[in-house]
PDB file of C-alpha atoms in Angstrom:
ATOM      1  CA  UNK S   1       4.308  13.577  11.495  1.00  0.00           C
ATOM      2  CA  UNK S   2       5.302  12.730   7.784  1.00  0.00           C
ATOM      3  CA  UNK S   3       3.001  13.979   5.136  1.00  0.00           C
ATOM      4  CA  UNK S   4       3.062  13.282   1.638  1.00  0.00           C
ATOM      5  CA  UNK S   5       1.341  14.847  -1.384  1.00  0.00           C
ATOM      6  CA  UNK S   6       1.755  13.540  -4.991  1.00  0.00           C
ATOM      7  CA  UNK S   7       1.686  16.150  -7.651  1.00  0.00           C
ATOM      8  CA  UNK S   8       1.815  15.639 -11.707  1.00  0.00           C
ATOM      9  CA  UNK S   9      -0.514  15.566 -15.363  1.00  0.00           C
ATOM     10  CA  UNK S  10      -3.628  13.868 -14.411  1.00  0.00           C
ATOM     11  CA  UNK S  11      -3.808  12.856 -18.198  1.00  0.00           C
ATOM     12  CA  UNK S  12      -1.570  10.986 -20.171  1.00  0.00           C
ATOM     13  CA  UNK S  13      -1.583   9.833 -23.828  1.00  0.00           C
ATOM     14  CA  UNK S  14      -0.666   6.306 -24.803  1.00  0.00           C
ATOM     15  CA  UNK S  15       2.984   5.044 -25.520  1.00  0.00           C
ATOM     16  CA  UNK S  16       3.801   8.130 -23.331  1.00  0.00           C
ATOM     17  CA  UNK S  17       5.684   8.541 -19.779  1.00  0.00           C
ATOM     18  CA  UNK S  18       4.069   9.164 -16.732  1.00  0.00           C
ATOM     19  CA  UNK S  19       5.292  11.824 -14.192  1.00  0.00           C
ATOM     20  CA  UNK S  20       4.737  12.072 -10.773  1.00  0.00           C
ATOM     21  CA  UNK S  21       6.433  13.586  -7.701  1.00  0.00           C
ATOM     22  CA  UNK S  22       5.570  13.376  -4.526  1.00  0.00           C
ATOM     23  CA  UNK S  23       6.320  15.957  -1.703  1.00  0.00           C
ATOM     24  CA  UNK S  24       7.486  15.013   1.517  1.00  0.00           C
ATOM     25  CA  UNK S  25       7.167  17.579   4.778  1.00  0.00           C
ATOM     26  CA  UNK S  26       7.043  16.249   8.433  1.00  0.00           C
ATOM     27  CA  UNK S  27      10.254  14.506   7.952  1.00  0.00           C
ATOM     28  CA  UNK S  28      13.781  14.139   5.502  1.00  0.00           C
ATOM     29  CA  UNK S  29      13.864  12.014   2.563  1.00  0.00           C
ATOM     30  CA  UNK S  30      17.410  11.182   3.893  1.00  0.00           C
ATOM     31  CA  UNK S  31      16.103   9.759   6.950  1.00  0.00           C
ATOM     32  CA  UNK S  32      17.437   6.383   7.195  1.00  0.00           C
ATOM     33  CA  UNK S  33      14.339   5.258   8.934  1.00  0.00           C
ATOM     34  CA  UNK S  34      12.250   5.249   5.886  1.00  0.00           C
ATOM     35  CA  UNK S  35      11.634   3.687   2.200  1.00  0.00           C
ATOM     36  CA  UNK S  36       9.599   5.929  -0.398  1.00  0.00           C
ATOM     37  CA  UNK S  37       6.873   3.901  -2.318  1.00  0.00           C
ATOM     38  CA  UNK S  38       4.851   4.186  -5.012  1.00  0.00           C
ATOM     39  CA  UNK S  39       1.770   2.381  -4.932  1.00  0.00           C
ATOM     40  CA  UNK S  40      -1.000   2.188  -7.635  1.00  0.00           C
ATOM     41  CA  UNK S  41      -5.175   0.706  -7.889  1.00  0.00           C
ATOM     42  CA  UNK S  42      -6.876   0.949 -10.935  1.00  0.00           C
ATOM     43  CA  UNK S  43     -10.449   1.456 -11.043  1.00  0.00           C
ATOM     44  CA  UNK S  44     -12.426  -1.437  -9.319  1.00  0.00           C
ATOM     45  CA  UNK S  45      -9.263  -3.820  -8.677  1.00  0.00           C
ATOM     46  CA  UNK S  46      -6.591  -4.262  -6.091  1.00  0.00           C
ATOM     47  CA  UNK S  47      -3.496  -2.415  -4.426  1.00  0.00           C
ATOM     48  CA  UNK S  48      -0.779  -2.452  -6.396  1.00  0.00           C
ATOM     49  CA  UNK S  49       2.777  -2.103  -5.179  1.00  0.00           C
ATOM     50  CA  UNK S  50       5.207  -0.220  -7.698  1.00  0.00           C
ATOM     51  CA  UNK S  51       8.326   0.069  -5.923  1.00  0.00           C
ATOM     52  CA  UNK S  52      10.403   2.130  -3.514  1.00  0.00           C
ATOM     53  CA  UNK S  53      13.388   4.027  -2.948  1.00  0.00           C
ATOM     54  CA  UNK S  54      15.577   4.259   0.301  1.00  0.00           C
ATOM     55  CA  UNK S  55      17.785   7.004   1.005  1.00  0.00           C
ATOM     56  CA  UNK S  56      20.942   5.341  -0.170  1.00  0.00           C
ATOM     57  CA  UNK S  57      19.535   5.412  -3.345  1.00  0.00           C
ATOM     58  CA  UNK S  58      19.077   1.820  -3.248  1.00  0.00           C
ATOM     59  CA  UNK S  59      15.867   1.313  -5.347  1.00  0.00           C
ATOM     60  CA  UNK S  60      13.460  -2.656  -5.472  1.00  0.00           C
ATOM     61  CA  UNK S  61      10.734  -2.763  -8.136  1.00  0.00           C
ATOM     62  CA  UNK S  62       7.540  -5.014  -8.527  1.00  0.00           C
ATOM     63  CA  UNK S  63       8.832  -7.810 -11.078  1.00  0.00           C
ATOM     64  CA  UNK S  64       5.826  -6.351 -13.080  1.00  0.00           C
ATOM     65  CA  UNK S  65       6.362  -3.151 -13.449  1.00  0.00           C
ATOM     66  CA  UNK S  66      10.517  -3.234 -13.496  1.00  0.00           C
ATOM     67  CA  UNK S  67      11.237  -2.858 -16.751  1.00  0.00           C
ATOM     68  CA  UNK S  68       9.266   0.581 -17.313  1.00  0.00           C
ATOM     69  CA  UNK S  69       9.540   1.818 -14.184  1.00  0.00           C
ATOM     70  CA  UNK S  70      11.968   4.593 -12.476  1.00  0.00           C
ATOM     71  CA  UNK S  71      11.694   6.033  -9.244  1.00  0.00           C
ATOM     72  CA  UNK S  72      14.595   8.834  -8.235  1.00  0.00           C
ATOM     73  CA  UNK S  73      15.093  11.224  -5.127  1.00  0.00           C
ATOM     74  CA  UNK S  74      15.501  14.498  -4.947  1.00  0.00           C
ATOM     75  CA  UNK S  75      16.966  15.720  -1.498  1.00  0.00           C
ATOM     76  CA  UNK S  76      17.400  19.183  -2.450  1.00  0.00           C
ATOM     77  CA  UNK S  77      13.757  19.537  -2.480  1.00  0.00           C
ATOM     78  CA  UNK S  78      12.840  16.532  -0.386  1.00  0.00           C
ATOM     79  CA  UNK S  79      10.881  15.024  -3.268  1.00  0.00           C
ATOM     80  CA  UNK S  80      11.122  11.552  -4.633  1.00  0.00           C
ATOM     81  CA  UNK S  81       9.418  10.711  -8.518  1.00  0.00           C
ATOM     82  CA  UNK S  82       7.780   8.173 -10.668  1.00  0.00           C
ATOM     83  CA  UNK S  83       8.483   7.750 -14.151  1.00  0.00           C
ATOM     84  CA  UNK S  84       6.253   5.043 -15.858  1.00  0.00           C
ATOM     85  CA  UNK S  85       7.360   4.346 -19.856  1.00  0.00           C
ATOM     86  CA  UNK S  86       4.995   3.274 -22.659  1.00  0.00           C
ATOM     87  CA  UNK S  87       1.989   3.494 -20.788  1.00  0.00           C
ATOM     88  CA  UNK S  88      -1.370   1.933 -21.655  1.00  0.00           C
ATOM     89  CA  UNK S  89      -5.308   2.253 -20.687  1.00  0.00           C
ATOM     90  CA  UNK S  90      -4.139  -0.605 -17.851  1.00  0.00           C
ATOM     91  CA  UNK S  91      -2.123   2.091 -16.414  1.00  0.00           C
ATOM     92  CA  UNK S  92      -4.753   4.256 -15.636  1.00  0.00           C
ATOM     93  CA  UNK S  93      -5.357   4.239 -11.328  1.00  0.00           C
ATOM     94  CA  UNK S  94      -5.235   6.217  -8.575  1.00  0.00           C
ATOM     95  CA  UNK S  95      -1.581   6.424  -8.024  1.00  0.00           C
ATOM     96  CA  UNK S  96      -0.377   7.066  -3.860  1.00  0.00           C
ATOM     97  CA  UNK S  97       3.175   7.697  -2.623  1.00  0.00           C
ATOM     98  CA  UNK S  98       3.570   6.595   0.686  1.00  0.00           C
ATOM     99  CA  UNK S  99       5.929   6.295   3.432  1.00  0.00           C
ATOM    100  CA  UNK S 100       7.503   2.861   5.128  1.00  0.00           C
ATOM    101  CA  UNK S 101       9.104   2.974   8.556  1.00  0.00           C
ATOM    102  CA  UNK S 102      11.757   0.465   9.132  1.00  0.00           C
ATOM    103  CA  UNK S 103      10.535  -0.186  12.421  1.00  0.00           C
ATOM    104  CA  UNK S 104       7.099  -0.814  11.664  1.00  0.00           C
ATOM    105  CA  UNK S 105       7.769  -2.516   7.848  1.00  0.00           C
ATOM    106  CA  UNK S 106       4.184  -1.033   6.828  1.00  0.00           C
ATOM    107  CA  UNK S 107       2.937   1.838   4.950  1.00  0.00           C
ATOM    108  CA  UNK S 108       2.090   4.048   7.704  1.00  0.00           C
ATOM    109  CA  UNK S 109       1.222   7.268   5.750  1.00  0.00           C
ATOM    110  CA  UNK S 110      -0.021   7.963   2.293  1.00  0.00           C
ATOM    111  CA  UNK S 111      -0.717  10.812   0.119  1.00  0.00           C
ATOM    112  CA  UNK S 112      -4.200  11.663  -0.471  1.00  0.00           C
ATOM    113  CA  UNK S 113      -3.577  10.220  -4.005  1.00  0.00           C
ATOM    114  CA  UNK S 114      -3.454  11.443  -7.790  1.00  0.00           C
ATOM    115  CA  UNK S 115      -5.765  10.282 -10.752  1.00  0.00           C
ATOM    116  CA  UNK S 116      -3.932   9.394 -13.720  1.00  0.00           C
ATOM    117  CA  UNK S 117      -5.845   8.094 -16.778  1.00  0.00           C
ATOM    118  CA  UNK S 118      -4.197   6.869 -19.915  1.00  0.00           C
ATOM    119  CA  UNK S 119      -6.139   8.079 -22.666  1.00  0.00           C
ATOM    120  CA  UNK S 120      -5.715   9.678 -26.258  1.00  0.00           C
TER     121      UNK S 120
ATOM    122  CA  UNK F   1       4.211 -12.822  -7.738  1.00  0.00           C
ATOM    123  CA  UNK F   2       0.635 -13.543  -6.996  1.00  0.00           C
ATOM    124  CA  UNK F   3      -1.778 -11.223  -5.064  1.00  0.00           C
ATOM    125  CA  UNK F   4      -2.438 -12.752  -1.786  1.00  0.00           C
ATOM    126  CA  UNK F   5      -6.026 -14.776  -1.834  1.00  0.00           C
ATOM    127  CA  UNK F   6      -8.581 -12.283   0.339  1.00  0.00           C
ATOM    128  CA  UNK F   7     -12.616 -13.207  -0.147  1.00  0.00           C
ATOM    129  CA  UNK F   8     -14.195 -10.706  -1.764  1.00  0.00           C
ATOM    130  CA  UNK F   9     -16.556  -9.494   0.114  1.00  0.00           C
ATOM    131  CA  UNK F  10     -17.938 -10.326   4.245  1.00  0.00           C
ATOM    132  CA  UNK F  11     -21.012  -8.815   5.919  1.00  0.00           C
ATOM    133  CA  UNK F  12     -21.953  -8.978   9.559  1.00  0.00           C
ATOM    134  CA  UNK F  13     -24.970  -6.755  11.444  1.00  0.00           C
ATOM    135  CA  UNK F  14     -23.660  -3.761  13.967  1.00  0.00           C
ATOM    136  CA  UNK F  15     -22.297  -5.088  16.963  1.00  0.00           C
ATOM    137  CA  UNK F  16     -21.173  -8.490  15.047  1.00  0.00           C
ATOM    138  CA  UNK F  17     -17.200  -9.568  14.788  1.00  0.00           C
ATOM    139  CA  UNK F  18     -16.120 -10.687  11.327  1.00  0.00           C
ATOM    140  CA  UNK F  19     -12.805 -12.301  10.170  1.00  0.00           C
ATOM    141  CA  UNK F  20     -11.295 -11.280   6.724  1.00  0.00           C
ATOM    142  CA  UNK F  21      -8.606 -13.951   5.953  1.00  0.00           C
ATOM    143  CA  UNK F  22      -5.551 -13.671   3.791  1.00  0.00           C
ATOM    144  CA  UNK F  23      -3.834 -16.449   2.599  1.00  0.00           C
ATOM    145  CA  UNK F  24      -0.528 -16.664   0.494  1.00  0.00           C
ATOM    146  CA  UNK F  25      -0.756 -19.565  -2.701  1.00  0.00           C
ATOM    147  CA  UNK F  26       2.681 -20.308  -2.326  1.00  0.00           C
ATOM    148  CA  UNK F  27       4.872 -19.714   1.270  1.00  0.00           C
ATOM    149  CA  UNK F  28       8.351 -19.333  -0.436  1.00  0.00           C
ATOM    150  CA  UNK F  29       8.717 -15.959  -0.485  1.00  0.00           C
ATOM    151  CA  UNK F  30       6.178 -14.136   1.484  1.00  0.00           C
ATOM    152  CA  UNK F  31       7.496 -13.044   5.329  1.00  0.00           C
ATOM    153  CA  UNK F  32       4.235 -13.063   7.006  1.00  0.00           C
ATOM    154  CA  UNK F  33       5.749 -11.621  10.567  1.00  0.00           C
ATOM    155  CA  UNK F  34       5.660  -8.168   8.111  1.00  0.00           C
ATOM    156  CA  UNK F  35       1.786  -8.602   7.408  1.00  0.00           C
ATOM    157  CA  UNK F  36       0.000  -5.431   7.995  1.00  0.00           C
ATOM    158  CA  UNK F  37      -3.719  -4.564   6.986  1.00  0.00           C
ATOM    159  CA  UNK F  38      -4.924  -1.245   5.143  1.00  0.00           C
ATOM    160  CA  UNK F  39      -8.620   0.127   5.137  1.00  0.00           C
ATOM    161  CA  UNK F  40     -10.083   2.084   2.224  1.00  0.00           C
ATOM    162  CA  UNK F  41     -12.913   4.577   2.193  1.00  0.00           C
ATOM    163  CA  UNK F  42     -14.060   5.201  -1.159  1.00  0.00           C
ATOM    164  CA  UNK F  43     -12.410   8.114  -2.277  1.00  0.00           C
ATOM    165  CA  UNK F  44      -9.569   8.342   0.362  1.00  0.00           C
ATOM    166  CA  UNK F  45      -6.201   6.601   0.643  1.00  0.00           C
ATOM    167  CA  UNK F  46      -5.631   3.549   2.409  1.00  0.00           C
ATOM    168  CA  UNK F  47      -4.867   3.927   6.148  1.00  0.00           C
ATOM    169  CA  UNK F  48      -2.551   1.245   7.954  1.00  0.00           C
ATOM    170  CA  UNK F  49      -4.564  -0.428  11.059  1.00  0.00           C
ATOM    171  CA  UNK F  50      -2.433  -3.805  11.682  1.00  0.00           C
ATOM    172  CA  UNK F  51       1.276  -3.775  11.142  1.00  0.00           C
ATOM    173  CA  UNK F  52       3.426  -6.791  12.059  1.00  0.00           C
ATOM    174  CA  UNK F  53       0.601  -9.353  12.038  1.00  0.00           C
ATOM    175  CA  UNK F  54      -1.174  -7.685  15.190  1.00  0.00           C
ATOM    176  CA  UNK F  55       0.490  -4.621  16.036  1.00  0.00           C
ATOM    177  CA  UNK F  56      -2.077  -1.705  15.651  1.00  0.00           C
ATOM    178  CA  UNK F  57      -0.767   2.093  15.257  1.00  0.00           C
ATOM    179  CA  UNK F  58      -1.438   4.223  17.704  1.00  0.00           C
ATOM    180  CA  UNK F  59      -5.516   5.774  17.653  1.00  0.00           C
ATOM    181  CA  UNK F  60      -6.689   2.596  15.491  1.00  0.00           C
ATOM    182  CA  UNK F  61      -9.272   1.304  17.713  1.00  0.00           C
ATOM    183  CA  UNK F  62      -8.882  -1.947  19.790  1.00  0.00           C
ATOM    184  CA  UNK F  63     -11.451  -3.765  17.588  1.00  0.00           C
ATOM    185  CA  UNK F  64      -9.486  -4.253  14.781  1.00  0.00           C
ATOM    186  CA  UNK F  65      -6.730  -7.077  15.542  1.00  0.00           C
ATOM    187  CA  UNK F  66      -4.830  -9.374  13.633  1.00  0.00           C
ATOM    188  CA  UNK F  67      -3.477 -12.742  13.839  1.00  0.00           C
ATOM    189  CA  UNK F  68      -1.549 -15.006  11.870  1.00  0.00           C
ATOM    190  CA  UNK F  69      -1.575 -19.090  11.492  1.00  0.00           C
ATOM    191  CA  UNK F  70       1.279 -20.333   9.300  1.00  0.00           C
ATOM    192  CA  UNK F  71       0.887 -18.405   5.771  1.00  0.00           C
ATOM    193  CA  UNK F  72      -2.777 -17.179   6.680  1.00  0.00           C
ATOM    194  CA  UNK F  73      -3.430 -13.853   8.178  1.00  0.00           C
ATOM    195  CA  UNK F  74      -6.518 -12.780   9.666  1.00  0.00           C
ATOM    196  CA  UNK F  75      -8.014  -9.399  10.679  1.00  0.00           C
ATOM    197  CA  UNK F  76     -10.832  -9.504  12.997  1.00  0.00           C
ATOM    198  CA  UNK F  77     -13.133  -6.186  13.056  1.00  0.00           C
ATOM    199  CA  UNK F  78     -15.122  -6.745  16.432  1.00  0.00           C
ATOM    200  CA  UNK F  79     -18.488  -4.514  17.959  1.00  0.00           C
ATOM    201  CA  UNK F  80     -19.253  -3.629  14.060  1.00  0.00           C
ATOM    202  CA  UNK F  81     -19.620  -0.113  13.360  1.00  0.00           C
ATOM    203  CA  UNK F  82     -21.316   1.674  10.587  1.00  0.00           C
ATOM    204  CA  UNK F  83     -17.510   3.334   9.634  1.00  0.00           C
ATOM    205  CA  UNK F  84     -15.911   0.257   9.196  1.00  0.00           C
ATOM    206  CA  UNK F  85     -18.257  -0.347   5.966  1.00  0.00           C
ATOM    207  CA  UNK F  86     -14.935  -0.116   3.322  1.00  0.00           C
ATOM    208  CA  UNK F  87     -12.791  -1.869   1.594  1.00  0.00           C
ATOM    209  CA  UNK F  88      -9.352  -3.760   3.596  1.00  0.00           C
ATOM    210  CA  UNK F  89      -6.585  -5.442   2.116  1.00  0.00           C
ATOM    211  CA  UNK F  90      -3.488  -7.222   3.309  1.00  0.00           C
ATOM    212  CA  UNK F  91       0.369  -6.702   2.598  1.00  0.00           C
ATOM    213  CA  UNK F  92       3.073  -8.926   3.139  1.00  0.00           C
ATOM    214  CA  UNK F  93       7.374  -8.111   2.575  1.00  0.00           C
ATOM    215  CA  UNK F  94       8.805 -10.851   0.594  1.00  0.00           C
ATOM    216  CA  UNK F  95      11.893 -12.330   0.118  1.00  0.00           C
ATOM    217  CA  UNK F  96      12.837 -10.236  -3.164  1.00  0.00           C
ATOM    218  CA  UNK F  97      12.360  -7.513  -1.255  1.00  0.00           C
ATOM    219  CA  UNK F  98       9.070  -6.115  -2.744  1.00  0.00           C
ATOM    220  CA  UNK F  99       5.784  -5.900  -1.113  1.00  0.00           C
ATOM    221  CA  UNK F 100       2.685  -7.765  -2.656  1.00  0.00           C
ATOM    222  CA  UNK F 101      -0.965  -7.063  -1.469  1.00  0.00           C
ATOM    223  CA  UNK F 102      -4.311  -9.230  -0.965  1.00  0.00           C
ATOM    224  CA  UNK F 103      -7.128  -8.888  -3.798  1.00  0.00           C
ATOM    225  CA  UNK F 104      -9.182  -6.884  -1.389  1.00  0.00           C
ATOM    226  CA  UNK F 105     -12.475  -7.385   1.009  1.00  0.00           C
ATOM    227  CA  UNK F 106     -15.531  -5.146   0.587  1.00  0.00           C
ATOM    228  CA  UNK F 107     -16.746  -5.353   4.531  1.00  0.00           C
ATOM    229  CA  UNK F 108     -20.595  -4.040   4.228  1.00  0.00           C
ATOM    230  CA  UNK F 109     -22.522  -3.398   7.374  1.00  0.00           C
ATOM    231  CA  UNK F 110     -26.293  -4.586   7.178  1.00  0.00           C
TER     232      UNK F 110
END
């Protein structure tokens, strides 16, 4: 069973980057069953999806989020990453990495999430 | 890419069914055959309990099941239990290959 736990600063200041890594075990991040995703919900609104990486390296972003976004993989350590640029107080939400089966094209397991807040 | 239109909030008494619906503003991109429905406790991560419109993962309990009617999904919680008092939102693959979820439904048990 894949399990996933995100790791990183649970503070950020503004205009900064945010860093996150998540740690897979369970399961290889060069599996080519699943995608890697980052997924975000700040306080007291929705799910939001931030994108995903496969193990080919081939990477899909929410249209939102593209431009400041980077997610890599790490296979040496079976770890895959968010980077978020120039982040502001509307960054700040629990962030979750999570895992997508091709089979099942869901997120069928999540981290138990981070906290990030975006403050000075 | 807009969030996919859930109501906010549906109540129903223990033993009651409720339907949460999800419905997509525009049909162009959204595959609904790759709808699947999360629940949220407060405080924990989501947990996936309909994948593929009405699949359900094995151990999620045969009262939860989905259904789908052009580009409007529906999750039906049947026999209403005190756990199922959370928060449930939708997902749906698109076309651009990204993912976009519903707005949310706070379920409350009276």
């Amino acid at each position: 069973q894949v399990q996933l736990q995100e790791s990183g600063p649970g503070l950020v200041k503004p205009s900064q980057t945010l860093s996150l890594t998540c740690t897979v075990s369970g399961g290889s991040i060069i599996s080519a069953d699943y995608f890697w995703n980052w997924i975000r919900q700040p306080a007291g609104k929705g799910l939001e999806w931030i994108g995903r990486i496969y193990s080919n390296g081939r990477v899909d972003y929410a249209p939102s989020l593209k431009s400041r976004a980077t997610i890599s993989v790490d296979t040496s350590t079976n770890q895959f990453s968010l980077r978020l640029d120039s982040v502001t107080a509307a960054d700040t939400a629990v962030y979750w990495c999570a895992s997508r089966i091709s089979s099942r094209g869901a997120f069928d397991h999540w981290g138990p999430g981070a906290q990030v807040t975006v403050s000075s | 890419q807009s969030a996919l239109t859930q109501p906010a909030s549906v109540s129903g008494s223990p033993g009651q069914s409720i339907t949460i619906s999800c419905t997509a503003a525009s049909g162009d991109i959204y595959e609904f055959e790759y709808v699947s429905w999360y629940q949220r406790h407060p405080g924990k991560a989501p947990k996936l309990i309909i994948y593929q419109v009405y699949k359900r993962p094995s151990g999620v309990s045969s009262r939860f099941t989905g259904s789908r009617s052009g580009m409007r999904a529906s999750l039906t919680i049947s026999g209403l239990q005190a756990d199922d008092e959370a928060d449930y939102f939708c997902c749906s693959h698109t076309s651009l290959s990204t993912y976009v979820f519903g707005t949310g439904t706070k379920v409350t048990v009276l």
